[in-house]
């Protein structure tokens, strides 16, 4: 199963996986407006992967099959970073 991966022009560390390159027809328009101009990153053969860097491989495959796309959001900040951010906002 091949898919195309695009990065968001508006949201840092946000990626969109679709079944075919240059075919965003299954992606809701509201999501595309929030996502911004999709910038092509690469094609990936998911069947040759054991895992992905951030996304759950089985969830990506399932979403591509059922929805036609998968949206990868940035991971939440770790506990130490959250503590620093909270501390700095109190100053």
Backbone as numpy.savetxt, mean C-alpha at the origin, in Angstrom:
# Nx Ny Nz CAx CAy CAz Cx Cy Cz
0.90 -15.23 -9.79 0.05 -14.05 -9.79 0.95 -12.81 -9.79
0.91 -12.06 -10.87 1.65 -10.81 -10.98 0.76 -9.66 -10.52
1.40 -8.62 -10.01 0.67 -7.39 -9.70 1.60 -6.20 -9.91
0.98 -5.05 -10.11 1.73 -3.80 -10.26 1.60 -3.03 -8.96
2.70 -2.38 -8.56 2.70 -1.60 -7.33 2.95 -0.13 -7.68
2.12 0.72 -7.10 2.22 2.17 -7.29 2.39 2.84 -5.93
3.17 3.91 -5.89 3.27 4.69 -4.66 2.42 5.94 -4.79
1.99 6.43 -3.65 1.14 7.62 -3.60 1.97 8.88 -3.77
1.42 9.84 -4.49 2.07 11.15 -4.61 1.68 12.08 -3.46
0.68 11.66 -2.67 0.19 12.50 -1.58 0.49 11.95 -0.19
0.56 10.64 -0.07 0.72 10.00 1.24 2.01 9.21 1.29
2.92 9.62 2.14 4.21 8.95 2.26 4.04 7.50 2.72
4.83 6.62 2.17 4.85 5.19 2.52 3.50 4.51 2.31
2.74 4.99 1.34 1.45 4.39 1.00 1.53 3.85 -0.41
1.13 2.57 -0.57 1.28 1.89 -1.85 -0.03 1.22 -2.25
-0.24 1.14 -3.54 -1.42 0.52 -4.11 -1.00 -0.63 -5.01
-1.52 -1.82 -4.73 -1.25 -3.00 -5.54 -2.48 -3.24 -6.42
-2.27 -3.46 -7.71 -3.36 -3.76 -8.64 -2.97 -4.96 -9.50
-3.96 -5.59 -10.09 -3.73 -6.81 -10.87 -2.93 -6.59 -12.14
-3.16 -5.45 -12.80 -2.49 -5.20 -14.08 -1.95 -3.77 -14.10
-0.78 -3.62 -14.70 -0.16 -2.30 -14.82 -1.08 -1.37 -15.61
-1.20 -0.16 -15.14 -1.99 0.90 -15.78 -3.49 0.60 -15.82
-3.96 -0.35 -15.00 -5.39 -0.64 -14.92 -5.86 -0.41 -13.49
-6.35 0.79 -13.24 -6.82 1.16 -11.91 -8.34 1.18 -11.85
-8.98 0.48 -12.77 -10.44 0.49 -12.88 -11.17 -0.05 -11.67
-10.55 -0.94 -10.90 -11.20 -1.51 -9.72 -11.02 -0.65 -8.47
-10.18 0.36 -8.55 -9.90 1.21 -7.40 -10.97 2.31 -7.32
-11.63 2.44 -6.16 -12.66 3.48 -6.02 -12.10 4.88 -6.29
-12.89 5.71 -6.94 -12.46 7.07 -7.28 -12.08 7.88 -6.06
-12.82 7.73 -4.97 -12.52 8.48 -3.75 -11.14 8.10 -3.22
-10.80 6.82 -3.29 -9.47 6.39 -2.87 -8.39 6.99 -3.77
-8.63 6.99 -5.07 -7.65 7.57 -5.99 -7.45 9.06 -5.75
-8.52 9.77 -5.40 -8.39 11.20 -5.11 -7.52 11.42 -3.88
-7.71 10.61 -2.87 -6.90 10.71 -1.65 -5.47 10.26 -1.90
-5.31 9.23 -2.72 -4.01 8.63 -3.02 -3.14 9.57 -3.84
-3.77 10.34 -4.71 -3.03 11.24 -5.58 -2.64 10.53 -6.87
-1.69 11.11 -7.59 -1.24 10.56 -8.86 -0.42 9.29 -8.60
-0.92 8.11 -8.99 -0.17 6.87 -8.75 1.14 6.86 -9.54
2.23 6.61 -8.86 3.55 6.56 -9.49 4.01 5.10 -9.52
4.16 4.56 -10.72 4.54 3.16 -10.88 5.89 2.88 -10.22
5.93 1.78 -9.44 7.17 1.39 -8.77 7.74 0.13 -9.41
6.91 -0.95 -9.49 7.42 -2.20 -10.04 6.31 -3.22 -10.23
6.66 -4.25 -10.99 5.81 -5.44 -11.14 6.39 -6.50 -10.21
5.51 -7.29 -9.59 5.94 -8.33 -8.66 5.17 -9.61 -8.94
5.89 -10.72 -8.95 5.25 -12.03 -9.05 5.04 -12.52 -7.63
3.81 -12.42 -7.14 3.51 -12.79 -5.77 3.67 -14.28 -5.51
3.54 -15.11 -6.55 3.68 -16.54 -6.37 5.12 -16.95 -6.08
6.07 -16.10 -6.40 7.48 -16.41 -6.16 7.99 -15.78 -4.86
7.10 -15.16 -4.12 7.46 -14.52 -2.86 6.99 -15.37 -1.68
7.81 -15.42 -0.65 7.40 -16.06 0.59 6.78 -15.03 1.53
7.21 -13.77 1.39 6.66 -12.70 2.19 6.94 -11.37 1.51
6.26 -10.34 1.99 6.48 -8.97 1.52 7.06 -8.16 2.68
7.68 -7.05 2.39 8.35 -6.26 3.42 7.40 -5.83 4.54
6.25 -5.29 4.19 5.34 -4.78 5.22 3.98 -5.47 5.16
3.45 -5.69 3.99 2.10 -6.25 3.83 2.11 -7.76 4.02
0.97 -8.28 4.45 0.77 -9.71 4.60 0.47 -10.29 3.21
1.31 -11.19 2.75 1.21 -11.74 1.39 -0.15 -12.36 1.12
-0.67 -13.13 2.06 -1.97 -13.78 1.83 -3.10 -12.75 1.75
-3.02 -11.69 2.55 -4.05 -10.64 2.49 -3.98 -9.88 1.17
-2.76 -9.64 0.68 -2.60 -8.95 -0.60 -3.23 -9.79 -1.71
-2.90 -11.07 -1.76 -3.44 -11.96 -2.80 -4.97 -12.03 -2.72
-5.49 -12.17 -1.51 -6.94 -12.26 -1.33 -7.64 -10.98 -1.77
-7.08 -9.84 -1.40 -7.67 -8.56 -1.77 -7.61 -8.33 -3.28
-6.50 -8.69 -3.90 -6.39 -8.56 -5.35 -7.43 -9.44 -6.05
-7.61 -10.63 -5.54 -8.58 -11.55 -6.14 -10.02 -11.07 -5.95
-10.35 -10.61 -4.74 -11.74 -10.25 -4.42 -12.10 -8.80 -4.73
-11.17 -7.89 -4.53 -11.45 -6.46 -4.70 -10.81 -5.86 -5.95
-9.73 -6.49 -6.42 -9.02 -5.96 -7.58 -7.89 -5.01 -7.23
-7.69 -4.74 -5.92 -6.62 -3.87 -5.47 -6.33 -4.16 -4.00
-5.17 -3.68 -3.55 -4.80 -3.75 -2.13 -4.11 -2.44 -1.79
-4.52 -1.80 -0.71 -3.92 -0.56 -0.25 -3.01 -0.84 0.92
-1.72 -0.53 0.78 -0.75 -0.71 1.85 -0.49 0.64 2.51
-0.88 0.74 3.77 -0.67 1.97 4.54 0.64 1.87 5.31
1.21 3.00 5.71 2.45 2.94 6.47 2.22 2.26 7.81
3.23 1.58 8.32 3.08 0.94 9.63 2.94 2.00 10.72
2.25 1.65 11.80 2.14 2.62 12.91 3.50 2.83 13.55
3.71 4.00 14.13 4.99 4.24 14.79 5.16 3.28 15.97
6.40 2.89 16.23 6.62 1.97 17.35 6.44 2.71 18.68
6.40 1.96 19.76 6.13 2.52 21.08 7.09 3.61 21.49
8.37 3.44 21.22 9.36 4.45 21.61 9.11 5.76 20.88
8.82 5.68 19.60 8.55 6.88 18.82 7.28 7.56 19.30
6.24 6.78 19.60 5.00 7.35 20.11 5.25 8.10 21.41
6.09 7.53 22.27 6.41 8.17 23.55 7.09 9.52 23.30
8.02 9.57 22.36 8.72 10.82 22.04 7.75 11.83 21.46
6.88 11.38 20.55 5.91 12.30 19.94 4.97 12.86 21.00
4.50 12.02 21.92 3.60 12.46 22.97 4.29 13.45 23.90
5.54 13.14 24.25 6.31 14.01 25.13 6.52 15.37 24.49
6.83 15.41 23.20 7.09 16.66 22.50 5.83 17.51 22.34
4.68 16.89 22.23 3.44 17.65 22.06 3.01 18.31 23.37
3.52 17.81 24.50 3.17 18.40 25.80 4.02 19.63 26.12
5.11 19.81 25.40 6.00 20.95 25.68 5.41 22.25 25.29
